[in-house]
Short mmCIF file of C-alpha atoms in Angstrom, two decimals:
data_model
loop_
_atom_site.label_atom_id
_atom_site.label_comp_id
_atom_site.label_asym_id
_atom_site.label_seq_id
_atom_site.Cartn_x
_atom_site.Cartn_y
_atom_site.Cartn_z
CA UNK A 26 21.90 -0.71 -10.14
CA UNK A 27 19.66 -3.65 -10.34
CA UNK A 28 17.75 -3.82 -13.84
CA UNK A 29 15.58 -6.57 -13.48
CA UNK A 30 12.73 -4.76 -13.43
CA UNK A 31 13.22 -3.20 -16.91
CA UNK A 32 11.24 -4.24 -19.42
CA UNK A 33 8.54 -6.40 -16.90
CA UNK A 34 4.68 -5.59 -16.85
CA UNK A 35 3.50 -3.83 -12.89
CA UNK A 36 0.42 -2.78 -12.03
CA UNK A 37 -0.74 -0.67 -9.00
CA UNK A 38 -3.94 -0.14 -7.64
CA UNK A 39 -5.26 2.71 -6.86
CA UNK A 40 -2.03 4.04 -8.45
CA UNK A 41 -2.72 7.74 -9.74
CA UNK A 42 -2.62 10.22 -6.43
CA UNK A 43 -0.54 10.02 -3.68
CA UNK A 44 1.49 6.67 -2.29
CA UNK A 45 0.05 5.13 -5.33
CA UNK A 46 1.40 7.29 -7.45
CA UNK A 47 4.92 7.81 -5.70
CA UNK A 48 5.10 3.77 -6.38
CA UNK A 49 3.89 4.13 -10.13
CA UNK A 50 6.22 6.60 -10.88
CA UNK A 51 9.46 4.68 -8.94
CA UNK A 52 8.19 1.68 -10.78
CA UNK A 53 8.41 3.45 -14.24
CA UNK A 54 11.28 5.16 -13.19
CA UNK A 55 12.76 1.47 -12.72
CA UNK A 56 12.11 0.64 -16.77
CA UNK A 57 8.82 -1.27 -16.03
CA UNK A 58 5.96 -1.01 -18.25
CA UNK A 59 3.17 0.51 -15.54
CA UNK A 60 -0.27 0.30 -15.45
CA UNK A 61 -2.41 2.53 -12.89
CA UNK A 62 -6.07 1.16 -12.40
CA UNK A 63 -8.05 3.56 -10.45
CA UNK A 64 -12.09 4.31 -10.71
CA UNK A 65 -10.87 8.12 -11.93
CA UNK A 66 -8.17 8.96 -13.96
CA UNK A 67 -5.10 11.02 -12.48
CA UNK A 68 -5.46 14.66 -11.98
CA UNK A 69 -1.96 15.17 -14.11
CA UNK A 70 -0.94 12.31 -16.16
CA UNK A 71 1.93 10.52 -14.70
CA UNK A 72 5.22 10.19 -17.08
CA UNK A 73 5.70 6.57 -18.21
CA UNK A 74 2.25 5.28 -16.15
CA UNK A 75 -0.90 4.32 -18.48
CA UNK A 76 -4.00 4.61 -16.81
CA UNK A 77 -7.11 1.76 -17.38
CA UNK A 78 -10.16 2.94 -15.19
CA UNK A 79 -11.32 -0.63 -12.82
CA UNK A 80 -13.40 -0.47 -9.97
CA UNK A 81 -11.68 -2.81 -7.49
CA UNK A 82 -14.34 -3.92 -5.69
CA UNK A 83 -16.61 -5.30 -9.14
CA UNK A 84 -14.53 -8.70 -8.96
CA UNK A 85 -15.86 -9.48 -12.86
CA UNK A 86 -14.46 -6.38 -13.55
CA UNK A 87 -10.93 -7.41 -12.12
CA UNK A 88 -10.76 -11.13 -13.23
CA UNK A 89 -11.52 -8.95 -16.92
CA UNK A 90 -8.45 -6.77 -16.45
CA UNK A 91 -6.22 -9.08 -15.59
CA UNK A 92 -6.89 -11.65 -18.07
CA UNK A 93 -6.82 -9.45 -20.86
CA UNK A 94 -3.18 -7.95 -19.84
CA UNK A 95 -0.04 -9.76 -22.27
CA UNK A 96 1.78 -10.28 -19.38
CA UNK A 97 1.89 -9.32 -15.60
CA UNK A 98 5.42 -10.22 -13.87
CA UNK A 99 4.45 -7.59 -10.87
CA UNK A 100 0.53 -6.26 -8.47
CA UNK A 101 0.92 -3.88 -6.00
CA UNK A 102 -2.15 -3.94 -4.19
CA UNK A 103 -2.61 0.13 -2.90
CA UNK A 104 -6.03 0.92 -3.38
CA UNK A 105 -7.21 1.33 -0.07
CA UNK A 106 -8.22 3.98 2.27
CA UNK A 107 -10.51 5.51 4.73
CA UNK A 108 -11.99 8.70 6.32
CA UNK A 109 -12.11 9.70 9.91
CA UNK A 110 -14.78 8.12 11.55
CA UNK A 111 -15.58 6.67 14.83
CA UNK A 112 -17.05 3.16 15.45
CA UNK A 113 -20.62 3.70 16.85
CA UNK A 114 -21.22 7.32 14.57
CA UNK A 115 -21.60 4.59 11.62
CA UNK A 116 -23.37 1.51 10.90
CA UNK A 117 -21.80 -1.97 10.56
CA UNK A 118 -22.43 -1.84 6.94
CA UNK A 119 -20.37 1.07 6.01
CA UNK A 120 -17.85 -0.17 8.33
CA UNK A 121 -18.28 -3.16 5.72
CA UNK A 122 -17.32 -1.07 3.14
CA UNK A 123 -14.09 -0.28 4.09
CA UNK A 124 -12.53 -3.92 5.12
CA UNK A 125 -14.16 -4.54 1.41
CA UNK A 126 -11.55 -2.31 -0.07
CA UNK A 127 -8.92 -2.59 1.87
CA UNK A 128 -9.20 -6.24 2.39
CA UNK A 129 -11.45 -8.41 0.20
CA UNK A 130 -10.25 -6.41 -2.82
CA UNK A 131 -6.52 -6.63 -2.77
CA UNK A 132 -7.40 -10.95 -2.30
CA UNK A 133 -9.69 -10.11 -5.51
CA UNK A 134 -7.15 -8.57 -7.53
CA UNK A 135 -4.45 -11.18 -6.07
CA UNK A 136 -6.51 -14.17 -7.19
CA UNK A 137 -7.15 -12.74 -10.65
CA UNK A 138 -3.73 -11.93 -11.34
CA UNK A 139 -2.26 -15.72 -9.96
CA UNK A 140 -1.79 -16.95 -13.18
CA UNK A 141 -0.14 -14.81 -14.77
CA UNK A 142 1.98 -13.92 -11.65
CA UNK A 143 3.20 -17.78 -11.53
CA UNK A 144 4.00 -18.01 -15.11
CA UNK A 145 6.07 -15.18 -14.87
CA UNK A 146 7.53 -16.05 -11.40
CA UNK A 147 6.10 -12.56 -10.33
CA UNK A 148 6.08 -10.69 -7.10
CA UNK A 149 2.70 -9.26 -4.93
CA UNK A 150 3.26 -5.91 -2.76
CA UNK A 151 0.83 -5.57 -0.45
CA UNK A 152 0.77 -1.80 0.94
CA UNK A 153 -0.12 -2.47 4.58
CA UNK A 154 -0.27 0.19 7.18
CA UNK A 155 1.10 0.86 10.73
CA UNK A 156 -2.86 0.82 12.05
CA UNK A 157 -2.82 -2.81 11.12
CA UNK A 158 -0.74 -3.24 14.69
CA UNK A 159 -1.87 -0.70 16.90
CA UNK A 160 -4.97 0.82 17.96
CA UNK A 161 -6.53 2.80 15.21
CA UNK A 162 -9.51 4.72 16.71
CA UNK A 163 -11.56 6.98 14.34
CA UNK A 164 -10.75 4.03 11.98
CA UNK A 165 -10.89 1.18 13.35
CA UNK A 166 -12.69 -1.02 10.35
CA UNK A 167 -9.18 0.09 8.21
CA UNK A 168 -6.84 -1.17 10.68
CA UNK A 169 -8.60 -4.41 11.09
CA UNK A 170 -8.22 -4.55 7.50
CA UNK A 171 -4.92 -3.70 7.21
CA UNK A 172 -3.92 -6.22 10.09
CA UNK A 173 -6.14 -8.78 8.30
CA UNK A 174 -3.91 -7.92 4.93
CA UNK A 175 -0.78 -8.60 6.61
CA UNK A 176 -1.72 -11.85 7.51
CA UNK A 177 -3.51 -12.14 4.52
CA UNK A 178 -0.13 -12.34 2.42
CA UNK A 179 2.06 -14.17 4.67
CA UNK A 180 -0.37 -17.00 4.05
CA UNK A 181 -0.23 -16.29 0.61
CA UNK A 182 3.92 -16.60 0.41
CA UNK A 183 3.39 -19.80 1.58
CA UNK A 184 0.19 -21.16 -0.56
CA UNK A 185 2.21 -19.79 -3.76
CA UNK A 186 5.65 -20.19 -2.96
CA UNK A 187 8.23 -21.24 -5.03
CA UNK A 188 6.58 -19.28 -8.21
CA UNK A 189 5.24 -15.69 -6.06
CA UNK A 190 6.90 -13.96 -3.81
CA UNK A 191 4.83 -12.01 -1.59
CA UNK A 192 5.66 -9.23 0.57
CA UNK A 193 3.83 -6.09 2.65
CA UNK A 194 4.89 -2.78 3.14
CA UNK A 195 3.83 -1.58 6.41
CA UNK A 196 3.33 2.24 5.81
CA UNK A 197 3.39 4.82 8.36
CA UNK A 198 2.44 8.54 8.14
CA UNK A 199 2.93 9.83 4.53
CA UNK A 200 3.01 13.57 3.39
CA UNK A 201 0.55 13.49 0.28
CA UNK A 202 -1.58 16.28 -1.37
CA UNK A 203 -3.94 15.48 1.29
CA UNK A 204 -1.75 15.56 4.52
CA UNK A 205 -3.15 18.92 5.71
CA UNK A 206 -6.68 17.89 5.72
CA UNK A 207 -5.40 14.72 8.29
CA UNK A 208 -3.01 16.56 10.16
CA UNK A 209 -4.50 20.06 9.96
CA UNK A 210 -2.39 22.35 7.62
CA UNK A 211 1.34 22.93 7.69
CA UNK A 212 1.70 23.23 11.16
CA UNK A 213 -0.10 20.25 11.70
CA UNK A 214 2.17 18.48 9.79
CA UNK A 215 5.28 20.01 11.02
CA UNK A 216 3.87 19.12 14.47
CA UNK A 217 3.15 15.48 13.59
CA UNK A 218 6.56 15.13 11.71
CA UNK A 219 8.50 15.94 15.25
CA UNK A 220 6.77 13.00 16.76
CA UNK A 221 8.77 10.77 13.64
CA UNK A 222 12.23 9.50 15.06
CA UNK A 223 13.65 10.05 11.26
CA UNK A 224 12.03 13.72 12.17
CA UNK A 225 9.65 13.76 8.96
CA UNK A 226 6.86 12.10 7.40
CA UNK A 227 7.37 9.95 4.31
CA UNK A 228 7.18 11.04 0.78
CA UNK A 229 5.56 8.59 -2.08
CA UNK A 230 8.84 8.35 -3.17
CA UNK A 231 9.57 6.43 -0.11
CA UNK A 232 7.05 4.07 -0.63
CA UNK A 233 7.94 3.81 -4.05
CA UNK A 234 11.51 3.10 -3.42
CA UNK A 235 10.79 0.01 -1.07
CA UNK A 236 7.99 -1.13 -3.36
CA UNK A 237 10.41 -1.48 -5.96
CA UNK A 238 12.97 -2.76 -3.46
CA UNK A 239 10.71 -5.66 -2.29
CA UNK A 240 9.60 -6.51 -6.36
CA UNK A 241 13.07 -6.95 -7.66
CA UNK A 242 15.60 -9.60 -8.04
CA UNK A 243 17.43 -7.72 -4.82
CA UNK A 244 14.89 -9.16 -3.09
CA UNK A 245 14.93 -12.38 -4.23
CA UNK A 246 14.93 -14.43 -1.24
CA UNK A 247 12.35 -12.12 0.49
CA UNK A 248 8.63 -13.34 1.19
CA UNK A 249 6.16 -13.39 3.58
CA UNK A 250 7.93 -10.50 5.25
CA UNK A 251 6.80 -7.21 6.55
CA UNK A 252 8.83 -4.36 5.64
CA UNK A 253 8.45 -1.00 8.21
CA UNK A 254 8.77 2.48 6.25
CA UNK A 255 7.66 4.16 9.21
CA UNK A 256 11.15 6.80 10.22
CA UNK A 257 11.10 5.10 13.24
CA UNK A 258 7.68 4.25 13.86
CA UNK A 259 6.63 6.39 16.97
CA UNK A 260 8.12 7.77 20.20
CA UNK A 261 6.71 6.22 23.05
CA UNK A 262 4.70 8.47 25.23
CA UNK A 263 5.49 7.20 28.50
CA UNK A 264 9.23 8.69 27.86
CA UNK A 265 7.70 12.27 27.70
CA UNK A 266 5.70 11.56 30.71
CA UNK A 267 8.47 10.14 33.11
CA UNK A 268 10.01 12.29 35.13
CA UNK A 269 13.83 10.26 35.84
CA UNK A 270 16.61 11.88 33.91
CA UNK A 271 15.05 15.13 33.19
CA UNK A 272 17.09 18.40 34.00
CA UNK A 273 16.04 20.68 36.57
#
Protein backbone atom coordinates (compact mmCIF):
# COMPACT_ATOMS: atom_id res chain seq x y z
CA UNK A 1 0.00 0.00 0.00
CA UNK A 2 1.50 3.32 -0.68
CA UNK A 3 1.71 5.54 2.62
CA UNK A 4 2.92 8.64 1.47
CA UNK A 5 0.06 10.35 2.00
CA UNK A 6 -0.07 9.68 5.78
CA UNK A 7 0.56 12.24 7.88
CA UNK A 8 0.44 15.25 4.86
CA UNK A 9 -2.04 18.30 5.09
CA UNK A 10 -5.15 18.04 1.86
CA UNK A 11 -7.71 20.19 1.39
CA UNK A 12 -10.85 19.88 -0.84
CA UNK A 13 -13.16 22.30 -1.94
CA UNK A 14 -16.38 22.09 -1.81
CA UNK A 15 -15.57 18.85 0.07
CA UNK A 16 -18.65 17.99 2.43
CA UNK A 17 -21.60 16.36 0.03
CA UNK A 18 -21.22 14.24 -2.67
CA UNK A 19 -17.84 13.76 -5.03
CA UNK A 20 -16.37 16.12 -2.58
CA UNK A 21 -16.99 14.24 0.07
CA UNK A 22 -16.27 10.66 -1.47
CA UNK A 23 -12.60 12.39 -2.05
CA UNK A 24 -12.44 13.80 1.64
CA UNK A 25 -13.24 10.73 3.09
CA UNK A 26 -10.64 8.45 0.62
CA UNK A 27 -8.19 11.16 1.48
CA UNK A 28 -8.64 10.64 5.30
CA UNK A 29 -9.04 7.19 4.80
CA UNK A 30 -5.37 7.46 3.22
CA UNK A 31 -3.87 8.95 6.83
CA UNK A 32 -3.98 12.61 5.57
CA UNK A 33 -4.93 15.32 7.80
CA UNK A 34 -8.25 16.76 5.71
CA UNK A 35 -9.69 19.89 5.59
CA UNK A 36 -13.26 20.45 3.85
CA UNK A 37 -13.94 24.24 3.01
CA UNK A 38 -17.40 24.66 1.90
CA UNK A 39 -19.84 27.94 2.42
CA UNK A 40 -22.16 25.33 4.72
CA UNK A 41 -21.05 22.83 6.88
CA UNK A 42 -21.77 19.00 6.06
CA UNK A 43 -25.14 17.64 6.70
CA UNK A 44 -23.36 14.59 8.84
CA UNK A 45 -19.92 15.22 9.92
CA UNK A 46 -17.49 13.29 7.96
CA UNK A 47 -15.02 10.83 10.09
CA UNK A 48 -11.45 12.17 10.06
CA UNK A 49 -12.52 15.53 7.74
CA UNK A 50 -12.54 19.05 9.71
CA UNK A 51 -14.68 21.45 8.24
CA UNK A 52 -13.56 25.55 7.95
CA UNK A 53 -16.57 27.44 6.25
CA UNK A 54 -14.75 29.74 2.93
CA UNK A 55 -16.63 31.14 0.27
CA UNK A 56 -14.53 30.32 -2.81
CA UNK A 57 -15.33 32.93 -4.84
CA UNK A 58 -14.28 36.01 -1.94
CA UNK A 59 -10.50 35.66 -3.17
CA UNK A 60 -9.39 37.71 0.33
CA UNK A 61 -11.17 35.18 1.91
CA UNK A 62 -9.05 32.32 0.20
CA UNK A 63 -5.53 33.97 0.12
CA UNK A 64 -6.71 34.16 4.31
CA UNK A 65 -7.25 30.41 4.49
CA UNK A 66 -4.51 29.35 2.95
CA UNK A 67 -1.98 31.41 4.54
CA UNK A 68 -3.03 30.74 7.86
CA UNK A 69 -2.89 26.71 7.31
CA UNK A 70 0.76 25.06 9.04
CA UNK A 71 1.25 23.29 6.11
CA UNK A 72 -0.54 22.28 2.79
CA UNK A 73 1.39 19.32 0.84
CA UNK A 74 -2.10 18.61 -1.21
CA UNK A 75 -5.70 21.17 -3.05
CA UNK A 76 -8.20 19.44 -4.69
CA UNK A 77 -10.06 21.95 -6.40
CA UNK A 78 -14.06 20.38 -6.39
CA UNK A 79 -16.18 23.12 -5.66
CA UNK A 80 -17.97 23.54 -8.67
CA UNK A 81 -21.32 22.95 -10.09
CA UNK A 82 -24.34 23.97 -11.95
CA UNK A 83 -28.16 23.66 -12.48
CA UNK A 84 -30.03 22.84 -15.59
CA UNK A 85 -30.38 25.69 -17.61
CA UNK A 86 -30.43 26.61 -21.17
CA UNK A 87 -28.33 29.40 -22.80
CA UNK A 88 -30.82 32.13 -23.94
CA UNK A 89 -33.53 31.35 -20.66
CA UNK A 90 -30.59 33.29 -18.67
CA UNK A 91 -28.63 36.33 -18.90
CA UNK A 92 -24.87 36.54 -19.65
CA UNK A 93 -24.29 37.51 -16.16
CA UNK A 94 -25.53 34.52 -14.41
CA UNK A 95 -23.95 32.53 -17.02
CA UNK A 96 -20.92 34.58 -15.44
CA UNK A 97 -21.53 33.14 -12.35
CA UNK A 98 -20.95 29.81 -13.06
CA UNK A 99 -17.44 29.90 -15.15
CA UNK A 100 -16.66 32.12 -11.79
CA UNK A 101 -16.93 29.00 -9.74
CA UNK A 102 -16.00 26.54 -11.70
CA UNK A 103 -13.20 28.35 -13.30
CA UNK A 104 -11.82 31.60 -11.84
CA UNK A 105 -12.12 30.05 -8.37
CA UNK A 106 -10.22 26.82 -8.53
CA UNK A 107 -7.11 29.48 -10.27
CA UNK A 108 -8.00 31.55 -6.94
CA UNK A 109 -7.57 28.88 -4.57
CA UNK A 110 -4.52 27.45 -6.78
CA UNK A 111 -2.65 30.76 -6.60
CA UNK A 112 -3.21 31.15 -2.86
CA UNK A 113 -2.11 27.85 -2.00
CA UNK A 114 1.39 28.05 -4.48
CA UNK A 115 3.52 28.61 -1.79
CA UNK A 116 2.92 26.40 0.37
CA UNK A 117 2.30 23.72 -2.36
CA UNK A 118 6.09 24.35 -3.66
CA UNK A 119 7.63 24.21 -0.33
CA UNK A 120 6.15 21.08 0.28
CA UNK A 121 6.60 19.72 -3.30
CA UNK A 122 2.70 19.29 -3.24
CA UNK A 123 0.24 18.06 -5.76
CA UNK A 124 -3.13 20.12 -7.36
CA UNK A 125 -6.28 17.85 -8.41
CA UNK A 126 -8.33 19.54 -10.49
CA UNK A 127 -11.91 17.74 -10.67
CA UNK A 128 -12.76 18.34 -14.33
CA UNK A 129 -15.78 16.95 -16.00
CA UNK A 130 -16.67 14.97 -19.19
CA UNK A 131 -18.84 18.32 -20.42
CA UNK A 132 -15.51 20.02 -20.64
CA UNK A 133 -15.16 17.90 -24.19
CA UNK A 134 -18.42 17.47 -25.52
CA UNK A 135 -21.43 19.40 -26.03
CA UNK A 136 -23.08 20.27 -22.79
CA UNK A 137 -26.49 21.86 -23.61
CA UNK A 138 -28.69 22.98 -20.64
CA UNK A 139 -25.19 23.89 -19.30
CA UNK A 140 -23.22 25.10 -21.47
CA UNK A 141 -21.39 28.07 -19.26
CA UNK A 142 -20.11 24.75 -16.92
CA UNK A 143 -18.64 22.91 -19.68
CA UNK A 144 -16.84 25.85 -21.03
CA UNK A 145 -15.56 26.05 -17.66
CA UNK A 146 -14.66 22.79 -17.16
CA UNK A 147 -12.87 22.65 -20.68
CA UNK A 148 -11.25 25.99 -19.73
CA UNK A 149 -10.02 24.08 -16.28
CA UNK A 150 -8.45 21.38 -18.11
CA UNK A 151 -6.40 23.55 -19.95
CA UNK A 152 -6.17 25.66 -17.17
CA UNK A 153 -3.85 23.03 -15.27
CA UNK A 154 -1.91 21.61 -17.98
CA UNK A 155 -0.48 25.10 -18.23
CA UNK A 156 -0.08 25.12 -14.74
CA UNK A 157 2.17 21.61 -14.69
CA UNK A 158 4.29 23.34 -16.77
CA UNK A 159 4.54 27.06 -15.11
CA UNK A 160 5.20 25.09 -11.66
CA UNK A 161 6.92 22.11 -12.58
CA UNK A 162 9.56 20.57 -10.95
CA UNK A 163 8.02 21.57 -7.31
CA UNK A 164 3.78 20.88 -8.26
CA UNK A 165 2.47 18.35 -9.89
CA UNK A 166 -0.73 19.02 -11.40
CA UNK A 167 -3.28 16.76 -12.62
CA UNK A 168 -7.34 16.71 -13.64
CA UNK A 169 -9.78 14.23 -13.11
CA UNK A 170 -12.17 14.21 -15.85
CA UNK A 171 -15.46 13.03 -14.11
CA UNK A 172 -18.30 11.49 -15.76
CA UNK A 173 -21.82 10.71 -14.41
CA UNK A 174 -21.69 10.18 -10.58
CA UNK A 175 -24.49 8.58 -8.37
CA UNK A 176 -24.72 11.21 -5.40
CA UNK A 177 -27.61 12.07 -2.97
CA UNK A 178 -28.75 14.17 -5.72
CA UNK A 179 -28.69 11.77 -8.79
CA UNK A 180 -32.50 11.36 -8.89
CA UNK A 181 -33.26 14.94 -9.17
CA UNK A 182 -30.71 14.87 -12.60
CA UNK A 183 -31.66 11.69 -13.85
CA UNK A 184 -35.24 11.48 -12.59
CA UNK A 185 -35.55 8.90 -9.68
CA UNK A 186 -34.33 5.34 -9.61
CA UNK A 187 -35.36 4.42 -12.83
CA UNK A 188 -33.83 7.28 -14.23
CA UNK A 189 -30.77 6.30 -12.97
CA UNK A 190 -30.94 2.70 -13.71
CA UNK A 191 -31.80 3.90 -17.25
CA UNK A 192 -28.83 6.27 -17.51
CA UNK A 193 -26.44 3.65 -15.86
CA UNK A 194 -27.18 1.11 -19.01
CA UNK A 195 -25.92 3.74 -21.32
CA UNK A 196 -22.26 3.38 -19.04
CA UNK A 197 -19.97 0.70 -20.82
CA UNK A 198 -18.74 -0.31 -17.04
CA UNK A 199 -22.83 -0.63 -16.78
CA UNK A 200 -23.09 1.88 -13.68
CA UNK A 201 -22.56 5.30 -12.68
CA UNK A 202 -19.67 6.21 -10.39
CA UNK A 203 -19.71 6.36 -6.69
CA UNK A 204 -17.62 9.27 -4.69
CA UNK A 205 -15.60 6.61 -3.76
CA UNK A 206 -14.47 6.42 -7.27
CA UNK A 207 -13.51 9.76 -7.46
CA UNK A 208 -11.95 9.55 -4.29
CA UNK A 209 -9.86 6.62 -5.14
CA UNK A 210 -8.24 8.32 -8.31
CA UNK A 211 -7.95 11.61 -6.44
CA UNK A 212 -5.82 9.97 -4.10
CA UNK A 213 -4.24 7.93 -6.89
CA UNK A 214 -3.16 11.08 -8.87
CA UNK A 215 -1.85 12.97 -5.24
CA UNK A 216 0.49 10.27 -4.17
CA UNK A 217 4.00 9.25 -4.63
CA UNK A 218 2.38 6.38 -7.15
CA UNK A 219 1.95 9.03 -9.21
CA UNK A 220 4.99 10.58 -9.10
CA UNK A 221 5.90 11.10 -12.57
CA UNK A 222 2.28 12.13 -13.49
CA UNK A 223 1.39 15.88 -14.49
CA UNK A 224 -0.36 17.77 -16.76
CA UNK A 225 -2.43 14.69 -17.49
CA UNK A 226 -6.08 14.06 -17.72
CA UNK A 227 -7.29 11.12 -16.01
CA UNK A 228 -11.01 9.62 -17.44
CA UNK A 229 -13.26 8.05 -14.52
CA UNK A 230 -16.00 7.89 -16.81
CA UNK A 231 -16.88 3.49 -17.01
CA UNK A 232 -16.29 3.89 -20.41
CA UNK A 233 -17.33 7.22 -21.22
CA UNK A 234 -20.48 6.78 -23.52
CA UNK A 235 -21.83 4.42 -26.20
CA UNK A 236 -21.96 5.99 -29.37
CA UNK A 237 -25.38 6.48 -30.74
CA UNK A 238 -24.83 5.91 -34.25
CA UNK A 239 -24.18 2.02 -33.22
CA UNK A 240 -27.86 1.80 -31.97
CA UNK A 241 -29.02 3.49 -35.04
CA UNK A 242 -27.19 1.36 -37.78
CA UNK A 243 -28.84 -1.23 -39.07
CA UNK A 244 -25.55 -3.80 -40.41
CA UNK A 245 -25.09 -6.74 -38.11
CA UNK A 246 -28.36 -6.71 -36.41
CA UNK A 247 -30.39 -10.08 -36.22
CA UNK A 248 -33.50 -10.49 -37.97
Amino acid sequence: MDNSLRGSTVVVTGGTRGVGAGIAKAFAQAGARVVACARHPPEVPLDGVEFSPLDLRDPPAVRAFFAALPRLDVLVNNAGGTPYRRLADADAERHARVVELNLLAPLTASLAAYEQLRRARGAVVMIGSVSGSRPSPGSAAYGAAKAGLDHLARSMAVEWAPEVRVNTLVVGMVRTELAHVHYGGEEGVEAVSRTVPLGRLATPADVGAAAVFLASDAAAYISGASLLVHGGGERPAFLDAATANKET
